[in-house]
Amino acid sequence: MKSLFRLSFFIVAVMTVTGCSLLEVKLESGVVPLPQEQLNMRVFSRDFSRSFYSQVEQTADQIAASESPDGQELYLKSNALMWKIYSEQALQRSIFQASPVAAMVDTWALTAQMTDFYESGAGKELFGVHQGLAIETSKALEAEFEKTAKGFLPRGDFKKNHAFIQQYAAEHPIMDMTFSRQSAFNNWLAFREINEFEAVTTFGSVPEVMSDISDRMAMISEQMPKILGWKAELYALHSNINADEVQATLVSISETSARFQELMAQSPEMMQALAVDMRRELSPLLQQLSDSTDDKLAQLSVERKALELMIKNERQALEEMVARERVAAAANLDDISKHTVEVVFQELTKTLKSLILYFVLFLLVVFFAPLGLGVWLGKRMVKRESSAAN
């Protein structure tokens, strides 16, 4: 009977502990994903970059292919190349920031600065009679970015942010074709009265970070060859190398190659001797390389076996430790259950004694009190009647 009671009490205790929300254990990774709004900002910014590249390259190529009335074709072509190179590099620095909010604010500021640069700033005369094409493209890119930015901001916030961007572009203009500038994000934080330590609370989950890195690598691999080609073209425009010299050099190389092939055809014995000498000189090196490779592979095999043995020993030690802890936990649980049962019985005994005492008092109050009161009242009435008879 005692064992049955102990088992029942243990089951009730386990169910109570299991149901207690304070004892729940939750395993969380600690990684906070980006809010959906910021993910949308990142996608929008990356999509805008493709539109930016396309429009800038198309307009710059159109200007470079145009004729200049004052014979400044070389000057126009150089400026068009620098516009493509440095504006796209500046956009990459803006759009590849860790925070989607920072990327969006800084890219917005870049479009406004580029518009001011070509319309009324230091670059207002870089393209001569074709300056209007650069201004038109810059304004179109700025308007395109603002149109989509309205979807992420309430109407009142959009007006405030638009005013900030215009003021920032006026106070921090682009001064030359290198598009040297600093990020507008810190100024925007001060404008919005946001603590810089609270501005970026997470960089996203691991899949989001990996996707961001993948996008960066894809865009860099796509744009880098074009930028290198434009830089080489810009260098060629301002160097002393001309097409005739390049053609003459290529002809000389071709003639040298033809003579070398003719020599090989006329002297097969010499080429055969050269091949024998090369084989004799390279054989020791190849043998040494093979021996070194075999040694490294043997060493790697030994280290791998040692690692496997170490892992096996660690696993056995871990299993033994878990078994010891399980036995100790079972013993402690048995002791705890025994102690709990004893305490319960002690408290139950105290409770029963108190209940018996209260029950006796209840009987005294309910049964004997009225009886005693009736006897006392009867005696008083007898005394009154005796007094009245006298």
Tab-separated table of C-alpha atoms in Angstrom:
chain	number	residue	atom	x	y	z
A	1	MET	CA	0.000	0.000	0.000
A	2	LYS	CA	2.829	2.328	0.878
A	3	SER	CA	4.578	1.628	-2.478
A	4	LEU	CA	1.325	2.271	-4.375
A	5	PHE	CA	0.822	5.601	-2.643
A	6	ARG	CA	4.435	6.596	-3.367
A	7	LEU	CA	4.042	5.768	-7.066
A	8	SER	CA	0.784	7.731	-7.329
A	9	PHE	CA	2.336	10.743	-5.658
A	10	PHE	CA	5.353	10.598	-7.982
A	11	ILE	CA	3.130	10.540	-11.079
A	12	VAL	CA	1.137	13.551	-9.848
A	13	ALA	CA	4.350	15.431	-9.081
A	14	VAL	CA	5.765	14.741	-12.553
A	15	MET	CA	2.557	15.903	-14.238
A	16	THR	CA	2.580	19.081	-12.153
A	17	VAL	CA	6.190	19.861	-13.049
A	18	THR	CA	5.551	19.152	-16.731
A	19	GLY	CA	2.594	21.504	-16.813
A	20	CYS	CA	4.446	24.344	-15.130
A	21	SER	CA	5.303	26.939	-17.752
A	22	LEU	CA	8.154	28.266	-15.677
A	23	LEU	CA	10.121	25.038	-16.166
A	24	GLU	CA	9.839	24.853	-19.944
A	25	VAL	CA	13.162	24.756	-21.779
A	26	LYS	CA	13.368	26.444	-25.146
A	27	LEU	CA	16.357	26.130	-27.453
A	28	GLU	CA	16.669	29.160	-29.631
A	29	SER	CA	19.398	30.040	-32.031
A	30	GLY	CA	19.630	33.661	-30.927
A	31	VAL	CA	19.549	34.808	-34.575
A	32	VAL	CA	16.926	37.447	-35.299
A	33	PRO	CA	15.783	37.551	-38.947
A	34	LEU	CA	15.321	40.838	-40.751
A	35	PRO	CA	11.812	42.321	-40.741
A	36	GLN	CA	9.858	41.775	-43.943
A	37	GLU	CA	9.921	45.507	-44.677
A	38	GLN	CA	13.737	45.576	-44.629
A	39	LEU	CA	13.914	42.482	-46.827
A	40	ASN	CA	11.685	44.278	-49.333
A	41	MET	CA	14.004	47.302	-49.150
A	42	ARG	CA	16.997	45.109	-49.971
A	43	VAL	CA	15.237	43.495	-52.946
A	44	PHE	CA	14.109	46.878	-54.264
A	45	SER	CA	17.601	48.370	-53.959
A	46	ARG	CA	19.188	45.457	-55.810
A	47	ASP	CA	16.583	45.703	-58.597
A	48	PHE	CA	17.182	49.455	-58.861
A	49	SER	CA	20.916	48.866	-59.368
A	50	ARG	CA	20.231	47.047	-62.642
A	51	SER	CA	18.123	49.944	-63.880
A	52	PHE	CA	20.849	52.373	-62.792
A	53	TYR	CA	23.569	50.482	-64.668
A	54	SER	CA	21.469	50.161	-67.811
A	55	GLN	CA	20.407	53.815	-68.049
A	56	VAL	CA	23.821	55.284	-67.185
A	57	GLU	CA	25.657	53.025	-69.649
A	58	GLN	CA	23.164	53.672	-72.428
A	59	THR	CA	23.291	57.465	-72.003
A	60	ALA	CA	27.097	57.539	-71.640
A	61	ASP	CA	27.547	55.435	-74.792
A	62	GLN	CA	25.175	57.756	-76.653
A	63	ILE	CA	27.204	60.802	-75.598
A	64	ALA	CA	30.517	59.095	-76.433
A	65	ALA	CA	29.284	58.224	-79.943
A	66	SER	CA	28.054	61.768	-80.649
A	67	GLU	CA	30.009	64.394	-82.516
A	68	SER	CA	31.098	67.596	-80.830
A	69	PRO	CA	30.819	70.889	-82.747
A	70	ASP	CA	34.102	72.119	-81.232
A	71	GLY	CA	36.026	68.939	-81.942
A	72	GLN	CA	36.069	67.686	-78.322
A	73	GLU	CA	35.104	64.087	-79.067
A	74	LEU	CA	38.021	62.743	-77.029
A	75	TYR	CA	37.012	64.912	-74.061
A	76	LEU	CA	33.364	63.753	-74.243
A	77	LYS	CA	34.339	60.095	-74.568
A	78	SER	CA	36.666	60.340	-71.550
A	79	ASN	CA	33.964	61.942	-69.390
A	80	ALA	CA	31.410	59.342	-70.513
A	81	LEU	CA	33.775	56.532	-69.533
A	82	MET	CA	34.463	58.115	-66.137
A	83	TRP	CA	30.717	58.548	-65.532
A	84	LYS	CA	30.130	54.838	-66.096
A	85	ILE	CA	33.127	53.764	-64.011
A	86	TYR	CA	32.817	55.957	-60.933
A	87	SER	CA	29.022	56.261	-60.680
A	88	GLU	CA	28.608	52.478	-60.737
A	89	GLN	CA	31.381	52.019	-58.166
A	90	ALA	CA	29.699	54.613	-55.933
A	91	LEU	CA	26.367	52.820	-56.306
A	92	GLN	CA	27.950	49.512	-55.287
A	93	ARG	CA	29.387	51.101	-52.140
A	94	SER	CA	25.956	52.521	-51.291
A	95	ILE	CA	23.831	49.514	-52.094
A	96	PHE	CA	26.056	46.862	-50.490
A	97	GLN	CA	25.799	48.167	-46.941
A	98	ALA	CA	24.906	45.675	-44.201
A	99	SER	CA	21.684	47.439	-43.211
A	100	PRO	CA	18.930	47.583	-45.876
A	101	VAL	CA	17.768	50.897	-44.370
A	102	ALA	CA	21.271	52.377	-44.680
A	103	ALA	CA	21.538	51.141	-48.275
A	104	MET	CA	18.178	52.656	-49.194
A	105	VAL	CA	18.895	56.063	-47.600
A	106	ASP	CA	22.414	56.325	-49.060
A	107	THR	CA	21.328	55.265	-52.565
A	108	TRP	CA	18.548	57.831	-52.481
A	109	ALA	CA	21.086	60.485	-51.491
A	110	LEU	CA	23.430	59.387	-54.318
A	111	THR	CA	20.741	59.835	-56.987
A	112	ALA	CA	19.943	63.329	-55.681
A	113	GLN	CA	23.643	64.270	-55.551
A	114	MET	CA	24.219	63.047	-59.117
A	115	THR	CA	21.274	65.122	-60.363
A	116	ASP	CA	22.615	68.269	-58.667
A	117	PHE	CA	26.148	67.516	-59.935
A	118	TYR	CA	25.110	67.496	-63.598
A	119	GLU	CA	22.362	70.109	-63.396
A	120	SER	CA	23.907	72.908	-61.341
A	121	GLY	CA	27.064	71.594	-59.689
A	122	ALA	CA	30.673	71.070	-60.670
A	123	GLY	CA	29.734	68.763	-63.564
A	124	LYS	CA	27.251	71.038	-65.344
A	125	GLU	CA	29.572	71.555	-68.365
A	126	LEU	CA	31.229	68.128	-68.701
A	127	PHE	CA	29.238	67.010	-71.750
A	128	GLY	CA	28.839	70.308	-73.596
A	129	VAL	CA	25.800	70.369	-75.879
A	130	HIS	CA	24.884	66.849	-74.680
A	131	GLN	CA	24.654	67.884	-71.022
A	132	GLY	CA	20.872	67.591	-71.149
A	133	LEU	CA	21.106	63.817	-71.684
A	134	ALA	CA	23.034	63.347	-68.444
A	135	ILE	CA	20.623	65.593	-66.530
A	136	GLU	CA	17.589	63.815	-67.944
A	137	THR	CA	18.942	60.364	-67.036
A	138	SER	CA	19.909	61.481	-63.508
A	139	LYS	CA	16.470	62.962	-62.867
A	140	ALA	CA	14.771	59.848	-64.221
A	141	LEU	CA	16.787	57.608	-61.873
A	142	GLU	CA	16.055	59.856	-58.886
A	143	ALA	CA	12.321	59.897	-59.697
A	144	GLU	CA	12.283	56.119	-60.169
A	145	PHE	CA	13.889	55.575	-56.756
A	146	GLU	CA	11.566	58.039	-55.014
A	147	LYS	CA	8.485	56.447	-56.582
A	148	THR	CA	9.226	53.068	-55.036
A	149	ALA	CA	10.471	54.572	-51.753
A	150	LYS	CA	6.994	55.971	-51.190
A	151	GLY	CA	5.738	52.414	-50.759
A	152	PHE	CA	7.992	51.865	-47.735
A	153	LEU	CA	7.242	55.125	-45.924
A	154	PRO	CA	4.008	56.763	-44.724
A	155	ARG	CA	3.070	59.952	-46.533
A	156	GLY	CA	4.266	62.256	-43.732
A	157	ASP	CA	7.537	60.372	-43.271
A	158	PHE	CA	8.208	60.403	-47.017
A	159	LYS	CA	7.947	64.190	-47.162
A	160	LYS	CA	10.293	64.566	-44.186
A	161	ASN	CA	12.826	62.151	-45.659
A	162	HIS	CA	12.586	63.780	-49.090
A	163	ALA	CA	13.340	67.161	-47.520
A	164	PHE	CA	16.316	65.664	-45.700
A	165	ILE	CA	17.701	64.103	-48.922
A	166	GLN	CA	17.433	67.392	-50.804
A	167	GLN	CA	19.128	69.275	-47.972
A	168	TYR	CA	21.869	66.660	-47.666
A	169	ALA	CA	22.564	66.730	-51.418
A	170	ALA	CA	22.849	70.529	-51.297
A	171	GLU	CA	25.172	70.509	-48.270
A	172	HIS	CA	27.346	67.571	-49.470
A	173	PRO	CA	27.705	67.979	-53.260
A	174	ILE	CA	29.783	65.735	-55.502
A	175	MET	CA	32.844	67.728	-56.517
A	176	ASP	CA	34.340	65.732	-59.406
A	177	MET	CA	33.874	62.748	-61.702
A	178	THR	CA	35.339	60.320	-59.144
A	179	PHE	CA	32.067	60.578	-57.161
A	180	SER	CA	33.954	60.783	-53.856
A	181	ARG	CA	31.369	60.954	-51.071
A	182	GLN	CA	30.506	59.718	-47.595
A	183	SER	CA	27.473	57.722	-46.522
A	184	ALA	CA	24.363	59.712	-45.645
A	185	PHE	CA	23.163	57.139	-43.109
A	186	ASN	CA	24.754	58.751	-40.035
A	187	ASN	CA	23.287	62.140	-40.920
A	188	TRP	CA	19.902	60.495	-41.439
A	189	LEU	CA	20.105	58.889	-37.986
A	190	ALA	CA	20.821	62.286	-36.451
A	191	PHE	CA	17.919	63.760	-38.436
A	192	ARG	CA	15.544	61.067	-37.168
A	193	GLU	CA	17.042	61.287	-33.634
A	194	ILE	CA	17.936	57.571	-33.625
A	195	ASN	CA	20.812	56.275	-31.524
A	196	GLU	CA	23.496	54.786	-33.791
A	197	PHE	CA	23.826	51.811	-31.420
A	198	GLU	CA	20.114	51.058	-31.832
A	199	ALA	CA	19.959	51.665	-35.575
A	200	VAL	CA	21.080	48.175	-36.611
A	201	THR	CA	19.792	45.455	-34.277
A	202	THR	CA	20.339	42.453	-36.561
A	203	PHE	CA	22.019	41.497	-39.823
A	204	GLY	CA	19.447	38.784	-40.474
A	205	SER	CA	19.403	35.041	-40.183
A	206	VAL	CA	22.116	32.823	-41.643
A	207	PRO	CA	20.176	32.132	-44.895
A	208	GLU	CA	19.540	35.879	-45.307
A	209	VAL	CA	23.227	36.714	-44.822
A	210	MET	CA	24.265	33.990	-47.265
A	211	SER	CA	21.759	35.265	-49.826
A	212	ASP	CA	23.123	38.803	-49.395
A	213	ILE	CA	26.692	37.596	-49.963
A	214	SER	CA	25.592	35.627	-53.023
A	215	ASP	CA	23.918	38.717	-54.510
A	216	ARG	CA	27.034	40.773	-53.905
A	217	MET	CA	29.321	38.238	-55.539
A	218	ALA	CA	27.012	37.884	-58.541
A	219	MET	CA	26.810	41.633	-59.094
A	220	ILE	CA	30.552	42.163	-58.613
A	221	SER	CA	31.402	39.343	-61.028
A	222	GLU	CA	28.999	40.870	-63.553
A	223	GLN	CA	30.207	44.482	-63.298
A	224	MET	CA	33.933	44.053	-62.646
A	225	PRO	CA	34.901	42.950	-66.200
A	226	LYS	CA	33.015	45.900	-67.687
A	227	ILE	CA	34.621	48.394	-65.298
A	228	LEU	CA	38.103	47.014	-65.996
A	229	GLY	CA	37.442	47.256	-69.735
A	230	TRP	CA	36.312	50.901	-69.409
A	231	LYS	CA	39.401	51.740	-67.357
A	232	ALA	CA	41.653	50.152	-69.981
A	233	GLU	CA	39.846	52.085	-72.700
A	234	LEU	CA	40.216	55.317	-70.717
A	235	TYR	CA	43.921	54.663	-70.263
A	236	ALA	CA	44.349	53.978	-73.968
A	237	LEU	CA	42.666	57.259	-74.860
A	238	HIS	CA	45.183	59.269	-72.840
A	239	SER	CA	48.340	57.261	-73.600
A	240	ASN	CA	50.757	57.597	-76.504
A	241	ILE	CA	49.790	54.203	-77.917
A	242	ASN	CA	47.959	54.413	-81.206
A	243	ALA	CA	46.323	51.826	-83.424
A	244	ASP	CA	49.230	51.731	-85.946
A	245	GLU	CA	51.754	50.917	-83.233
A	246	VAL	CA	49.538	48.194	-81.790
A	247	GLN	CA	49.061	46.695	-85.265
A	248	ALA	CA	52.810	46.780	-85.960
A	249	THR	CA	53.516	45.030	-82.661
A	250	LEU	CA	51.005	42.295	-83.444
A	251	VAL	CA	52.562	41.779	-86.920
A	252	SER	CA	56.026	41.496	-85.367
A	253	ILE	CA	54.827	38.908	-82.874
A	254	SER	CA	53.171	36.933	-85.662
A	255	GLU	CA	56.347	36.962	-87.766
A	256	THR	CA	58.468	35.833	-84.803
A	257	SER	CA	56.088	32.973	-84.125
A	258	ALA	CA	56.196	31.901	-87.776
A	259	ARG	CA	60.006	31.880	-87.804
A	260	PHE	CA	60.066	29.819	-84.608
A	261	GLN	CA	57.714	27.260	-86.140
A	262	GLU	CA	59.906	27.120	-89.256
A	263	LEU	CA	62.969	26.517	-87.091
A	264	MET	CA	61.221	23.666	-85.312
A	265	ALA	CA	60.317	22.075	-88.646
A	266	GLN	CA	63.875	22.386	-89.991
A	267	SER	CA	65.671	21.084	-86.879
A	268	PRO	CA	63.794	18.067	-85.538
A	269	GLU	CA	66.995	16.587	-84.085
A	270	MET	CA	67.618	19.701	-82.006
A	271	MET	CA	64.035	19.725	-80.706
A	272	GLN	CA	64.291	16.016	-79.858
A	273	ALA	CA	67.526	16.617	-77.939
A	274	LEU	CA	65.871	19.542	-76.158
A	275	ALA	CA	62.979	17.301	-75.155
A	276	VAL	CA	65.389	14.653	-73.824
A	277	ASP	CA	67.278	17.234	-71.781
A	278	MET	CA	64.066	18.630	-70.332
A	279	ARG	CA	62.876	15.141	-69.388
A	280	ARG	CA	66.228	14.392	-67.726
A	281	GLU	CA	66.173	17.670	-65.769
A	282	LEU	CA	62.566	17.395	-64.730
A	283	SER	CA	62.556	13.735	-63.709
A	284	PRO	CA	64.290	14.259	-60.311
A	285	LEU	CA	61.941	17.124	-59.543
A	286	LEU	CA	58.884	15.059	-60.402
A	287	GLN	CA	60.190	12.133	-58.332
A	288	GLN	CA	60.824	14.410	-55.375
A	289	LEU	CA	57.334	15.839	-55.724
A	290	SER	CA	55.870	12.318	-55.847
A	291	ASP	CA	57.802	11.219	-52.734
A	292	SER	CA	56.762	14.325	-50.852
A	293	THR	CA	53.148	13.743	-51.818
A	294	ASP	CA	53.305	10.130	-50.609
A	295	ASP	CA	54.791	11.225	-47.278
A	296	LYS	CA	52.082	13.813	-46.795
A	297	LEU	CA	49.359	11.299	-47.637
A	298	ALA	CA	50.834	8.777	-45.171
A	299	GLN	CA	51.035	11.435	-42.482
A	300	LEU	CA	47.461	12.459	-43.221
A	301	SER	CA	46.336	8.829	-42.885
A	302	VAL	CA	48.059	8.503	-39.475
A	303	GLU	CA	46.530	11.767	-38.275
A	304	ARG	CA	43.109	10.661	-39.488
A	305	LYS	CA	43.382	7.394	-37.535
A	306	ALA	CA	44.476	9.305	-34.443
A	307	LEU	CA	41.530	11.649	-34.852
A	308	GLU	CA	39.109	8.721	-35.207
A	309	LEU	CA	40.553	7.104	-32.054
A	310	MET	CA	40.260	10.365	-30.140
A	311	ILE	CA	36.654	10.818	-31.235
A	312	LYS	CA	35.868	7.225	-30.238
A	313	ASN	CA	37.407	7.693	-26.777
A	314	GLU	CA	35.567	10.976	-26.285
A	315	ARG	CA	32.286	9.326	-27.275
A	316	GLN	CA	32.829	6.441	-24.842
A	317	ALA	CA	33.733	8.849	-22.058
A	318	LEU	CA	30.619	10.886	-22.814
A	319	GLU	CA	28.422	7.777	-22.746
A	320	GLU	CA	29.916	6.704	-19.398
A	321	MET	CA	29.389	10.153	-17.952
A	322	VAL	CA	25.767	10.192	-19.119
A	323	ALA	CA	25.218	6.732	-17.577
A	324	ARG	CA	26.689	7.842	-14.243
A	325	GLU	CA	24.594	10.979	-14.234
A	326	ARG	CA	21.478	8.932	-15.056
A	327	VAL	CA	22.133	6.552	-12.116
A	328	ALA	CA	22.842	9.459	-9.781
A	329	ALA	CA	19.696	11.246	-10.939
A	330	ALA	CA	17.611	8.093	-10.332
A	331	ALA	CA	19.061	7.725	-6.811
A	332	ASN	CA	18.422	11.365	-6.040
A	333	LEU	CA	14.905	11.055	-7.389
A	334	ASP	CA	14.226	8.056	-5.089
A	335	ASP	CA	15.551	9.971	-2.075
A	336	ILE	CA	13.492	13.002	-2.991
A	337	SER	CA	10.317	10.932	-3.369
A	338	LYS	CA	10.895	9.265	0.036
A	339	HIS	CA	11.485	12.569	1.724
A	340	THR	CA	8.435	14.064	0.024
A	341	VAL	CA	6.214	11.194	1.195
A	342	GLU	CA	7.444	11.580	4.782
A	343	VAL	CA	6.835	15.297	4.727
A	344	VAL	CA	3.357	14.769	3.283
A	345	PHE	CA	2.460	12.266	5.996
A	346	GLN	CA	3.749	14.604	8.702
A	347	GLU	CA	1.710	17.466	7.339
A	348	LEU	CA	-1.300	15.165	6.918
A	349	THR	CA	-1.026	14.071	10.577
A	350	LYS	CA	-0.924	17.676	11.727
A	351	THR	CA	-3.930	18.462	9.570
A	352	LEU	CA	-5.918	15.521	10.963
A	353	LYS	CA	-5.150	16.539	14.552
A	354	SER	CA	-6.318	20.043	13.819
A	355	LEU	CA	-9.499	18.717	12.177
A	356	ILE	CA	-10.277	16.478	15.208
A	357	LEU	CA	-9.782	19.404	17.575
A	358	TYR	CA	-12.027	21.631	15.497
A	359	PHE	CA	-14.627	18.848	15.277
A	360	VAL	CA	-14.718	18.468	19.064
A	361	LEU	CA	-15.076	22.201	19.479
A	362	PHE	CA	-17.842	22.146	16.890
A	363	LEU	CA	-19.746	19.437	18.815
A	364	LEU	CA	-19.342	21.386	22.036
A	365	VAL	CA	-20.684	24.506	20.470
A	366	VAL	CA	-23.549	22.869	18.575
A	367	PHE	CA	-24.854	20.352	21.157
A	368	PHE	CA	-23.677	21.220	24.651
A	369	ALA	CA	-23.907	24.957	24.481
A	370	PRO	CA	-27.708	25.014	23.886
A	371	LEU	CA	-28.187	22.369	26.584
A	372	GLY	CA	-26.219	24.364	29.131
A	373	LEU	CA	-28.054	27.529	28.145
A	374	GLY	CA	-31.445	25.767	28.610
A	375	VAL	CA	-30.477	24.518	32.068
A	376	TRP	CA	-29.316	27.967	33.072
A	377	LEU	CA	-32.543	29.578	31.796
A	378	GLY	CA	-34.635	26.917	33.599
A	379	LYS	CA	-32.934	27.648	36.883
A	380	ARG	CA	-33.528	31.370	36.450
A	381	MET	CA	-37.195	30.807	35.702
A	382	VAL	CA	-37.578	28.589	38.837
A	383	LYS	CA	-35.979	31.269	40.950
A	384	ARG	CA	-38.348	33.928	39.529
A	385	GLU	CA	-41.376	31.807	40.211
A	386	SER	CA	-40.222	31.155	43.808
A	387	SER	CA	-39.702	34.835	44.320
A	388	ALA	CA	-43.120	35.647	42.934
A	389	ALA	CA	-44.834	33.051	45.203
A	390	ASN	CA	-43.250	34.540	48.261
